[in-house]
Tab-separated table of C-alpha atoms and ligand atoms in Angstrom:
chain	number	residue	atom	x	y	z
A	29	MET	CA	21.163	8.856	-5.070
A	30	ASP	CA	18.800	9.373	-8.006
A	31	LYS	CA	16.812	12.573	-8.441
A	32	PHE	CA	13.872	13.573	-10.604
A	33	ILE	CA	13.751	16.764	-12.645
A	34	VAL	CA	10.115	17.582	-13.363
A	35	GLU	CA	8.893	20.436	-15.563
A	36	LYS	CA	5.395	21.863	-15.838
A	37	SER	CA	3.675	19.500	-18.257
A	38	LYS	CA	0.537	18.778	-20.213
A	39	LEU	CA	-0.521	15.112	-20.220
A	40	SER	CA	-2.538	13.126	-22.725
A	41	GLY	CA	-3.117	9.495	-23.671
A	42	THR	CA	-3.554	6.290	-21.718
A	43	VAL	CA	-1.695	4.832	-18.767
A	44	ARG	CA	-1.867	1.182	-17.689
A	45	ILE	CA	-2.048	0.455	-13.967
A	46	SER	CA	0.275	-2.177	-12.448
A	47	GLY	CA	-0.500	-4.850	-9.877
A	48	SER	CA	-1.016	-3.706	-6.304
A	49	LYS	CA	2.063	-3.637	-4.063
A	50	ASN	CA	-0.019	-3.743	-0.898
A	51	ALA	CA	-2.003	-6.744	-2.141
A	52	ALA	CA	1.069	-8.594	-3.415
A	53	LEU	CA	3.112	-8.320	-0.195
A	54	PRO	CA	0.756	-10.229	2.191
A	55	ILE	CA	0.018	-12.744	-0.589
A	56	MET	CA	3.746	-13.386	-0.867
A	57	ALA	CA	3.887	-13.939	2.917
A	58	ALA	CA	0.949	-16.362	2.602
A	59	THR	CA	3.041	-18.632	0.360
A	60	LEU	CA	4.829	-19.617	3.605
A	61	LEU	CA	1.638	-21.537	4.508
A	62	THR	CA	2.388	-24.316	2.023
A	63	ASP	CA	5.372	-26.322	0.790
A	64	ASN	CA	3.779	-26.544	-2.645
A	65	LYS	CA	4.406	-24.295	-5.615
A	66	CYS	CA	2.556	-20.960	-5.824
A	67	VAL	CA	2.436	-18.838	-8.965
A	68	VAL	CA	1.484	-15.222	-8.462
A	69	LYS	CA	0.877	-13.091	-11.566
A	70	ASN	CA	0.701	-9.323	-12.062
A	71	VAL	CA	3.238	-8.694	-9.267
A	72	PRO	CA	4.723	-5.210	-9.748
A	73	CYS	CA	8.494	-4.999	-10.120
A	74	LEU	CA	9.356	-2.748	-7.164
A	75	ARG	CA	11.900	-2.427	-4.380
A	76	ASP	CA	9.432	-3.576	-1.665
A	77	ILE	CA	8.705	-6.723	-3.684
A	78	THR	CA	12.445	-7.436	-4.001
A	79	THR	CA	12.781	-7.007	-0.238
A	80	MET	CA	9.946	-9.503	0.376
A	81	ILE	CA	11.586	-11.945	-2.069
A	82	LYS	CA	14.823	-11.711	-0.031
A	83	ILE	CA	12.893	-12.346	3.209
A	84	LEU	CA	11.125	-15.396	1.752
A	85	GLU	CA	14.490	-16.722	0.511
A	86	VAL	CA	15.971	-16.344	4.007
A	87	LEU	CA	12.930	-18.266	5.306
A	88	GLY	CA	13.626	-21.183	2.947
A	89	LYS	CA	11.761	-20.416	-0.275
A	90	LYS	CA	13.190	-20.643	-3.778
A	91	ILE	CA	11.846	-17.850	-5.951
A	92	SER	CA	11.887	-16.799	-9.562
A	93	PHE	CA	10.494	-13.427	-10.641
A	94	LYS	CA	10.245	-12.562	-14.324
A	95	ASP	CA	7.751	-10.558	-16.400
A	96	ASN	CA	5.696	-9.788	-13.269
A	97	ILE	CA	5.222	-13.517	-12.543
A	98	LEU	CA	6.468	-14.767	-9.209
A	99	VAL	CA	7.006	-18.483	-8.706
A	100	VAL	CA	7.537	-19.563	-5.101
A	101	GLU	CA	8.761	-23.063	-4.294
A	102	SER	CA	10.117	-24.783	-1.185
A	103	LYS	CA	13.411	-26.409	-1.999
A	104	LYS	CA	15.392	-25.478	1.103
A	105	PRO	CA	14.864	-26.241	4.817
A	106	ARG	CA	12.276	-23.974	6.470
A	107	LYS	CA	13.689	-21.172	8.654
A	108	HIS	CA	11.825	-18.937	11.099
A	109	VAL	CA	13.947	-15.775	11.531
A	110	ALA	CA	13.199	-12.619	9.497
A	111	PRO	CA	16.277	-10.437	10.141
A	112	TYR	CA	16.309	-6.744	11.054
A	113	ARG	CA	18.454	-5.740	8.041
A	114	LEU	CA	15.515	-6.658	5.756
A	115	VAL	CA	12.492	-5.949	7.988
A	116	LYS	CA	13.670	-2.412	8.855
A	117	THR	CA	13.256	-1.312	5.228
A	118	MET	CA	9.641	-2.449	4.960
A	119	ARG	CA	6.932	-2.849	7.600
A	120	ALA	CA	4.937	-5.320	5.523
A	121	SER	CA	7.590	-7.949	6.348
A	122	PHE	CA	5.952	-8.156	9.788
A	123	CYS	CA	3.104	-10.082	8.175
A	124	CYS	CA	5.398	-13.126	7.905
A	125	LEU	CA	4.737	-13.621	11.625
A	126	GLY	CA	1.273	-15.192	11.249
A	127	PRO	CA	2.125	-17.681	8.463
A	128	LEU	CA	5.422	-18.666	10.141
A	129	LEU	CA	3.616	-19.406	13.407
A	130	ALA	CA	0.978	-21.413	11.568
A	131	LYS	CA	3.402	-23.476	9.501
A	132	VAL	CA	6.688	-23.627	11.470
A	133	LYS	CA	5.116	-23.134	14.936
A	134	LYS	CA	7.726	-20.537	15.775
A	135	ALA	CA	8.762	-17.175	14.414
A	136	LYS	CA	11.325	-14.509	15.134
A	137	VAL	CA	10.607	-11.349	13.173
A	138	ALA	CA	12.422	-8.052	13.759
A	139	LEU	CA	10.155	-5.281	15.023
A	140	PRO	CA	9.715	-2.844	12.150
A	141	GLY	CA	10.157	0.237	14.357
A	142	GLY	CA	8.909	3.770	13.727
A	143	CYS	CA	8.351	5.384	10.399
A	144	VAL	CA	8.356	8.856	8.940
A	145	ILE	CA	4.546	8.824	8.594
A	146	GLY	CA	4.209	8.554	12.378
A	147	PRO	CA	4.143	5.876	15.082
A	148	ARG	CA	3.151	2.490	13.691
A	149	PRO	CA	2.516	0.088	16.576
A	150	VAL	CA	2.058	-3.673	16.165
A	151	ASN	CA	-0.072	-4.257	19.286
A	152	LEU	CA	-3.069	-5.461	17.234
A	153	HIS	CA	-0.946	-8.038	15.399
A	154	ILE	CA	0.357	-9.352	18.729
A	155	LYS	CA	-3.072	-9.295	20.401
A	156	GLY	CA	-4.613	-11.251	17.512
A	157	LEU	CA	-1.922	-13.922	17.355
A	158	ALA	CA	-1.831	-14.260	21.167
A	159	SER	CA	-5.614	-14.860	21.099
A	160	LEU	CA	-4.917	-17.858	18.869
A	161	GLY	CA	-2.674	-19.264	21.626
A	162	ALA	CA	0.766	-18.025	20.570
A	163	ASP	CA	3.277	-17.233	23.280
A	164	ILE	CA	4.739	-13.897	22.194
A	165	SER	CA	7.536	-11.812	23.671
A	166	ILE	CA	9.632	-8.885	22.537
A	167	LYS	CA	13.356	-9.516	23.015
A	168	LYS	CA	16.255	-7.423	21.752
A	169	GLY	CA	14.203	-5.752	19.024
A	170	TYR	CA	12.655	-8.987	17.799
A	171	CYS	CA	9.134	-10.293	18.176
A	172	GLN	CA	9.515	-13.940	19.159
A	173	ALA	CA	6.530	-16.219	19.020
A	174	GLU	CA	5.909	-19.909	19.427
A	175	VAL	CA	2.989	-22.221	19.802
A	176	LYS	CA	2.310	-25.962	20.058
A	177	LYS	CA	-1.031	-25.717	18.275
A	178	LEU	CA	-2.850	-22.562	17.201
A	179	LYS	CA	-6.498	-22.641	18.326
A	180	GLY	CA	-9.376	-20.679	16.793
A	181	ASN	CA	-10.923	-17.854	18.833
A	182	HIS	CA	-13.117	-14.721	18.716
A	183	ILE	CA	-10.834	-11.741	18.117
A	184	TYR	CA	-11.746	-8.051	18.119
A	185	LEU	CA	-9.162	-6.222	15.994
A	186	GLY	CA	-10.327	-2.590	16.256
A	187	GLY	CA	-7.727	-0.011	17.345
A	188	PRO	CA	-7.780	3.715	18.164
A	189	PHE	CA	-7.608	4.540	14.434
A	190	GLY	CA	-10.016	1.875	13.247
A	191	SER	CA	-9.115	-1.448	11.681
A	192	SER	CA	-5.593	-2.549	10.775
A	193	VAL	CA	-4.872	-3.937	7.319
A	194	LEU	CA	-1.739	-5.943	8.051
A	195	ALA	CA	-2.915	-7.098	11.523
A	196	THR	CA	-6.042	-8.499	9.831
A	197	ALA	CA	-3.786	-10.185	7.247
A	198	ASN	CA	-1.512	-11.655	9.925
A	199	VAL	CA	-4.389	-13.112	11.946
A	200	MET	CA	-6.133	-14.482	8.825
A	201	MET	CA	-2.931	-16.241	7.755
A	202	ALA	CA	-2.462	-17.813	11.203
A	203	ALA	CA	-6.113	-18.811	11.649
A	204	VAL	CA	-6.375	-20.725	8.341
A	205	LEU	CA	-4.142	-23.459	9.825
A	206	ALA	CA	-5.444	-23.209	13.429
A	207	GLN	CA	-7.561	-25.857	15.105
A	208	GLY	CA	-11.246	-24.866	15.079
A	209	ASP	CA	-13.062	-21.678	14.130
A	210	THR	CA	-11.824	-18.094	14.263
A	211	PHE	CA	-14.007	-14.980	14.089
A	212	ILE	CA	-12.202	-11.714	13.367
A	213	GLU	CA	-14.378	-8.735	14.304
A	214	HIS	CA	-13.619	-5.178	13.149
A	215	ALA	CA	-11.486	-6.691	10.398
A	216	ALA	CA	-10.051	-4.372	7.756
A	217	CYS	CA	-12.204	-4.315	4.584
A	218	GLU	CA	-9.571	-3.022	2.130
A	219	PRO	CA	-9.523	-4.638	-1.352
A	220	GLU	CA	-6.036	-5.937	-0.475
A	221	ILE	CA	-7.605	-8.029	2.330
A	222	ASN	CA	-10.239	-9.234	-0.086
A	223	ALA	CA	-7.447	-10.321	-2.448
A	224	LEU	CA	-5.646	-12.145	0.357
A	225	GLY	CA	-8.899	-13.927	1.278
A	226	GLN	CA	-9.296	-15.078	-2.338
A	227	PHE	CA	-5.699	-16.293	-2.449
A	228	LEU	CA	-6.117	-18.249	0.805
A	229	GLU	CA	-9.331	-19.814	-0.520
A	230	LYS	CA	-7.479	-20.889	-3.654
A	231	MET	CA	-4.927	-22.530	-1.359
A	232	GLY	CA	-7.798	-24.518	0.134
A	233	ALA	CA	-8.592	-22.393	3.203
A	234	GLU	CA	-12.188	-22.250	4.462
A	235	ILE	CA	-12.835	-18.592	4.942
A	236	GLN	CA	-15.925	-16.396	4.686
A	237	GLY	CA	-16.696	-12.704	4.979
A	238	TYR	CA	-13.310	-11.314	3.897
A	239	GLY	CA	-13.805	-7.796	2.620
A	240	THR	CA	-16.348	-7.228	5.438
A	241	PRO	CA	-15.754	-6.374	9.118
A	242	LEU	CA	-16.495	-9.972	10.216
A	243	ILE	CA	-14.292	-12.751	8.862
A	244	LYS	CA	-15.058	-16.391	9.743
A	245	ILE	CA	-12.322	-18.976	9.293
A	246	LYS	CA	-12.518	-22.731	9.754
A	247	GLY	CA	-8.974	-23.978	10.330
A	248	LYS	CA	-7.596	-26.650	7.986
A	249	LYS	CA	-4.794	-29.178	8.501
A	250	ARG	CA	-2.877	-28.161	5.369
A	251	LEU	CA	-3.013	-25.820	2.411
A	252	GLU	CA	-1.984	-26.399	-1.202
A	253	GLY	CA	-0.176	-24.311	-3.788
A	254	CYS	CA	-2.181	-22.276	-6.310
A	255	GLU	CA	-2.116	-19.736	-9.124
A	256	PHE	CA	-3.384	-16.216	-8.555
A	257	GLU	CA	-3.464	-12.814	-10.225
A	258	VAL	CA	-2.854	-9.731	-8.085
A	259	ILE	CA	-5.481	-6.965	-8.233
A	260	PRO	CA	-4.648	-3.595	-9.818
A	261	ASP	CA	-3.054	-0.934	-7.636
A	262	ARG	CA	-5.807	1.488	-6.588
A	263	ILE	CA	-3.260	3.893	-5.072
A	264	GLU	CA	-1.245	4.061	-8.293
A	265	ALA	CA	-4.516	4.706	-10.174
A	266	GLY	CA	-5.456	7.468	-7.712
A	267	THR	CA	-1.999	8.998	-8.102
A	268	PHE	CA	-2.544	9.270	-11.877
A	269	VAL	CA	-5.944	10.895	-11.228
A	270	ALA	CA	-4.084	13.457	-9.095
A	271	ALA	CA	-1.407	13.916	-11.788
A	272	ALA	CA	-4.091	14.594	-14.425
A	273	MET	CA	-5.837	17.098	-12.134
A	274	ALA	CA	-2.579	18.889	-11.253
A	275	ALA	CA	-1.611	19.127	-14.932
A	276	SER	CA	-5.188	20.127	-15.965
A	277	SER	CA	-5.002	17.382	-18.572
A	278	LYS	CA	-7.378	14.755	-19.854
A	279	ILE	CA	-6.003	11.211	-19.573
A	280	THR	CA	-7.342	7.670	-19.640
A	281	ILE	CA	-6.488	5.076	-17.012
A	282	GLU	CA	-6.583	1.442	-18.086
A	283	GLY	CA	-6.634	-1.741	-16.048
A	284	ALA	CA	-7.710	-0.225	-12.705
A	285	ASP	CA	-10.761	-1.495	-10.825
A	286	PRO	CA	-13.178	1.477	-10.580
A	287	SER	CA	-15.089	-0.192	-7.737
A	288	HIS	CA	-11.983	0.303	-5.541
A	289	LEU	CA	-11.888	4.025	-6.279
A	290	THR	CA	-15.353	5.303	-5.331
A	291	SER	CA	-14.197	7.696	-2.586
A	292	VAL	CA	-11.346	8.940	-4.782
A	293	PHE	CA	-13.734	9.655	-7.674
A	294	GLU	CA	-16.148	11.348	-5.264
A	295	ALA	CA	-13.413	13.771	-4.094
A	296	SER	CA	-12.180	14.332	-7.679
A	297	ARG	CA	-15.715	15.066	-8.938
A	298	LYS	CA	-16.231	17.567	-6.113
A	299	MET	CA	-13.023	19.212	-7.331
A	300	GLY	CA	-14.754	19.666	-10.704
A	301	THR	CA	-13.280	16.679	-12.557
A	302	LYS	CA	-15.390	14.667	-14.952
A	303	ILE	CA	-14.815	10.948	-14.533
A	304	THR	CA	-16.236	8.495	-17.032
A	305	VAL	CA	-15.978	4.796	-16.377
A	306	SER	CA	-16.393	2.408	-19.262
A	307	SER	CA	-17.020	-0.936	-17.631
A	308	LYS	CA	-16.536	-2.934	-20.857
A	309	SER	CA	-12.984	-1.877	-21.593
A	310	ARG	CA	-12.048	-1.165	-17.987
A	311	GLN	CA	-11.031	2.338	-19.009
A	312	ILE	CA	-11.491	5.409	-16.866
A	313	GLU	CA	-11.404	8.827	-18.468
A	314	ILE	CA	-10.275	11.699	-16.263
A	315	LYS	CA	-11.175	15.193	-17.473
A	316	PRO	CA	-10.233	17.902	-14.968
A	317	PRO	CA	-11.607	21.449	-15.120
A	318	LYS	CA	-9.406	24.450	-15.994
A	319	LYS	CA	-9.432	25.439	-12.328
A	320	LEU	CA	-9.932	22.859	-9.567
A	321	LYS	CA	-12.396	23.580	-6.758
A	322	ALA	CA	-11.415	23.386	-3.090
A	323	VAL	CA	-12.793	20.399	-1.126
A	324	ASN	CA	-12.591	18.931	2.343
A	325	ILE	CA	-11.147	15.421	2.567
A	326	THR	CA	-11.107	13.068	5.549
A	327	THR	CA	-8.963	9.952	5.281
A	328	LEU	CA	-10.606	6.815	6.649
A	329	PRO	CA	-10.290	3.037	6.433
A	330	TYR	CA	-11.752	1.590	3.205
A	331	PRO	CA	-14.196	2.425	1.662
A	332	GLY	CA	-13.268	5.901	2.929
A	333	PHE	CA	-10.711	8.123	1.225
A	334	PRO	CA	-7.281	6.393	1.470
A	335	THR	CA	-4.513	7.916	3.555
A	336	ASP	CA	-2.138	6.713	0.824
A	337	LEU	CA	-3.586	9.370	-1.524
A	338	GLN	CA	-3.768	12.222	0.965
A	339	ALA	CA	-0.415	13.774	-0.049
A	340	GLN	CA	-1.077	13.561	-3.819
A	341	PHE	CA	-4.524	15.192	-3.460
A	342	MET	CA	-3.047	17.868	-1.217
A	343	ALA	CA	-0.648	18.720	-4.054
A	344	CYS	CA	-3.682	19.274	-6.343
A	345	LEU	CA	-5.586	21.295	-3.749
A	346	ALA	CA	-2.544	23.579	-3.391
A	347	LYS	CA	-3.616	25.185	-6.692
A	348	ALA	CA	-7.394	24.871	-6.325
A	349	ASN	CA	-9.823	27.759	-6.094
A	350	GLY	CA	-10.497	28.368	-2.384
A	351	ILE	CA	-9.611	26.861	0.970
A	352	SER	CA	-9.547	23.096	1.539
A	353	LEU	CA	-9.254	21.120	4.737
A	354	ILE	CA	-7.676	17.687	5.030
A	355	ASN	CA	-8.371	15.656	8.160
A	356	GLU	CA	-5.907	12.746	8.451
A	357	LYS	CA	-7.631	10.108	10.571
A	358	ILE	CA	-5.292	7.156	9.992
A	359	TYR	CA	-1.837	8.650	10.545
A	360	PRO	CA	-2.301	12.052	12.258
A	361	ASP	CA	1.391	12.881	11.654
A	362	ARG	CA	1.499	12.003	7.969
A	363	PHE	CA	2.270	15.549	6.842
A	364	MET	CA	5.997	15.591	6.027
A	365	HIS	CA	5.116	16.737	2.503
A	366	VAL	CA	3.530	20.010	3.756
A	367	ALA	CA	6.848	21.819	4.189
A	368	GLU	CA	8.094	20.598	0.791
A	369	LEU	CA	4.888	21.696	-0.988
A	370	ASN	CA	5.208	25.077	0.736
A	371	ARG	CA	8.725	25.345	-0.746
A	372	MET	CA	6.954	25.220	-4.113
A	373	GLY	CA	4.763	28.198	-3.224
A	374	ALA	CA	1.832	26.310	-1.683
A	375	LEU	CA	0.135	27.863	1.316
A	376	ILE	CA	-0.558	24.972	3.671
A	377	GLN	CA	-0.792	25.072	7.420
A	378	LYS	CA	-0.700	21.937	9.525
A	379	THR	CA	-2.484	21.981	12.814
A	380	GLY	CA	-2.792	18.673	14.682
A	381	PRO	CA	-4.247	16.040	12.339
A	382	TYR	CA	-5.518	18.780	9.965
A	383	ALA	CA	-3.990	20.608	7.042
A	384	ILE	CA	-5.545	23.851	5.845
A	385	ILE	CA	-4.746	24.469	2.203
A	386	GLU	CA	-5.218	27.914	0.740
A	387	GLY	CA	-5.320	27.381	-3.004
A	388	ARG	CA	-2.840	29.459	-5.060
A	389	ASN	CA	-2.991	30.466	-8.690
A	390	LYS	CA	0.471	29.112	-9.347
A	391	LEU	CA	3.051	26.811	-7.832
A	392	GLN	CA	6.730	27.361	-8.574
A	393	GLY	CA	9.354	24.745	-9.297
A	394	ALA	CA	11.833	24.285	-6.438
A	395	GLN	CA	14.344	21.847	-4.988
A	396	THR	CA	12.528	19.434	-2.698
A	397	GLN	CA	13.225	16.252	-0.820
A	398	ALA	CA	10.974	13.187	-0.685
A	399	SER	CA	10.349	11.880	2.827
A	400	ASP	CA	8.336	8.739	2.081
A	401	LEU	CA	6.664	6.850	-0.743
A	402	ARG	CA	3.416	8.809	-1.095
A	403	ALA	CA	5.025	12.162	-0.245
A	404	SER	CA	7.433	11.633	-3.132
A	405	ALA	CA	4.487	10.968	-5.460
A	406	ALA	CA	2.904	14.221	-4.225
A	407	LEU	CA	6.051	16.154	-5.115
A	408	VAL	CA	6.002	14.701	-8.645
A	409	VAL	CA	2.304	15.652	-8.951
A	410	ALA	CA	3.094	19.199	-7.750
A	411	GLY	CA	6.086	19.360	-10.111
A	412	LEU	CA	3.817	18.709	-13.109
A	413	ALA	CA	1.737	21.761	-12.106
A	414	ALA	CA	4.514	24.118	-11.054
A	415	GLU	CA	6.043	26.844	-13.235
A	416	GLY	CA	9.589	25.983	-14.272
A	417	SER	CA	11.646	23.109	-13.063
A	418	SER	CA	11.473	21.074	-9.832
A	419	LYS	CA	14.297	18.900	-8.574
A	420	ILE	CA	13.151	16.091	-6.256
A	421	SER	CA	15.801	14.222	-4.301
A	422	ARG	CA	15.600	10.921	-2.370
A	423	ILE	CA	13.316	9.382	-4.965
A	424	TYR	CA	14.383	5.899	-3.846
A	425	HIS	CA	11.180	6.233	-1.817
A	426	ILE	CA	9.065	6.343	-4.974
A	427	ASP	CA	10.855	3.268	-6.348
A	428	ARG	CA	9.506	1.295	-3.366
A	429	GLY	CA	5.947	1.559	-4.624
A	430	TYR	CA	5.510	2.829	-8.216
A	431	GLU	CA	6.468	0.593	-11.128
A	432	ASN	CA	8.196	2.538	-13.953
A	433	ILE	CA	6.665	5.805	-12.779
A	434	GLU	CA	8.783	8.063	-14.985
A	435	ASP	CA	8.285	5.850	-18.071
A	436	LYS	CA	4.533	5.904	-17.550
A	437	LEU	CA	4.507	9.694	-17.073
A	438	GLN	CA	6.804	10.241	-20.062
A	439	LYS	CA	4.450	8.188	-22.249
A	440	LEU	CA	1.667	10.553	-21.145
A	441	GLY	CA	3.863	13.440	-22.333
A	442	ALA	CA	5.247	14.566	-18.977
A	443	ASN	CA	8.590	16.262	-18.901
A	444	ILE	CA	10.255	14.210	-16.177
A	445	LYS	CA	13.706	12.717	-16.127
A	446	ARG	CA	15.755	10.721	-13.659
A	447	ILE	CA	19.291	11.838	-13.002
A	448	LYS	CA	21.751	9.524	-11.308
B	576	EPU	N1	-2.431	0.448	14.303
B	576	EPU	C1	-2.433	0.222	15.651
B	576	EPU	N2	-1.948	-0.977	16.096
B	576	EPU	C2	-1.494	-1.942	15.263
B	576	EPU	C3	-1.522	-1.716	13.871
B	576	EPU	C4	-1.994	-0.488	13.427
B	576	EPU	O1	-2.844	1.065	16.445
B	576	EPU	O2	-1.092	-3.016	15.737
B	576	EPU	C5	-2.931	1.737	13.793
B	576	EPU	C6	-1.898	2.465	12.923
B	576	EPU	O3	-0.981	3.213	13.706
B	576	EPU	C7	-2.784	3.328	12.060
B	576	EPU	C8	-4.010	2.459	11.839
B	576	EPU	O4	-3.978	1.471	12.888
B	576	EPU	O5	-3.177	4.476	12.765
B	576	EPU	C9	-4.070	1.757	10.515
B	576	EPU	O6	-2.833	1.121	10.234
B	576	EPU	P1	-2.756	-0.260	9.472
B	576	EPU	O7	-2.288	-1.314	10.419
B	576	EPU	O8	-4.006	-0.503	8.734
B	576	EPU	O9	-1.567	-0.009	8.455
B	576	EPU	P2	-0.658	-1.132	7.851
B	576	EPU	O10	-1.456	-2.351	7.679
B	576	EPU	O11	0.628	-1.215	8.583
B	576	EPU	C10	-1.240	-0.691	5.329
B	576	EPU	C11	-0.518	-0.213	4.105
B	576	EPU	C12	-0.176	1.255	4.253
B	576	EPU	C13	-1.469	2.043	4.446
B	576	EPU	C14	-2.226	1.488	5.661
B	576	EPU	C15	-3.577	2.149	5.865
B	576	EPU	C16	0.642	-2.190	3.352
B	576	EPU	C17	1.922	-2.878	3.101
B	576	EPU	N3	0.705	-0.990	3.930
B	576	EPU	O12	-0.335	-0.499	6.407
B	576	EPU	O13	0.411	1.639	3.008
B	576	EPU	O14	-1.183	3.398	4.648
B	576	EPU	O15	-2.435	0.071	5.502
B	576	EPU	O16	-4.375	1.972	4.752
B	576	EPU	O17	-0.411	-2.699	3.002
B	576	EPU	C18	1.819	2.863	1.581
B	576	EPU	O18	1.570	2.021	0.691
B	576	EPU	O19	2.384	3.944	1.353
B	576	EPU	C19	1.416	2.579	2.959
B	576	EPU	C20	1.939	3.208	4.008
């Protein structure tokens, strides 16, 4: 298994942000809604994308993926079973359920199961698709669904932790081919849902209000193929903001969409960082202070502060001036990185869905272990700030969601290397 060795580093220069993993994955699932050719550009080359390609191939698609351009065609018979061996490695595969039901009228998708960031139920996905008339049962670890004809309905998709991104995606993708009108209330408003809405519209779907809590969909008989460009990855951009802050270094981020990062900039500015957005060149300059200030952060559905940046910002706050509080409102157990950061000299206490972070003057390099995608990014961020050398194992997690992370950091001057 590969490891990273990270040394305390100073960063400078410009980093280009890749396409968004979490936007690309549901868009890839949406290609199941047509037999025509779809061309998706700016798809990041990542392990999760490769997994989704394998799932689509099992379901009857023929795919080529080169230079971040994905071409999806239908040259094989359609299948409806997404097997456990693929689904277990990536929850996003569950969003094949909606498009399969809509197009093939039946679907058998392995239940994704638990996850290191806490329980991740699929009740909202099932509730939404059942409201459209699907007959759904759980048998032997698989979610089996079938329907004669999906019918539009009013669906409330709010859960105990707010809206659900992939449940909204699943219901949207089923409703676009349902008979009649569907209204999704308490829909997720994340930019990734907005991107999916745009993709579906390009396929010929009649859909309004995506990106807001009320989505209206008028079902169509068929959808066409299309060309689309995936939005930039706001979580990758936020991770580089955290890296710059941890390394007390000025960097420029290129290609990100600043309008997706308002809450992240708000938190960074409160930490004393100067952020300058140049709308013409789509460049964002990040200029952290010598010593970061403590802040309180609450993770929330978009446009709130993203849970997917909680760990990376915690790594920065570990060496801020004062005491910070993080309230994790999406995944109350998403704190596996706390113990690892404490191994590096951080002083963080987890209590329920809160983490209390007592800022230290220095972090020290240590051997740590990544537990999930964003936690591994947090350990890299901490490694850039820590005295001496940090060895991070299980970095296959980071390869799921960050395209060429060590190349990008090395180009910024970071001392990071991968060892096999
Ligand atoms: N929830 C339910 N029932 C459901 C579905 C979700 O109660 O049926 C709860 C979850 O347990 C959680 C909350 O609703 O408390 C929000 O979860 P959501 O469904 O929105 O998460 P998701 O759609 O499965 C996506 C991202 C995650 C990101 C979350 C929240 C993708 C592929 N994944 O997951 O990204 O954390 O939204 O923004 O888009 C990551 O990239 O590292 C990652 C975990």
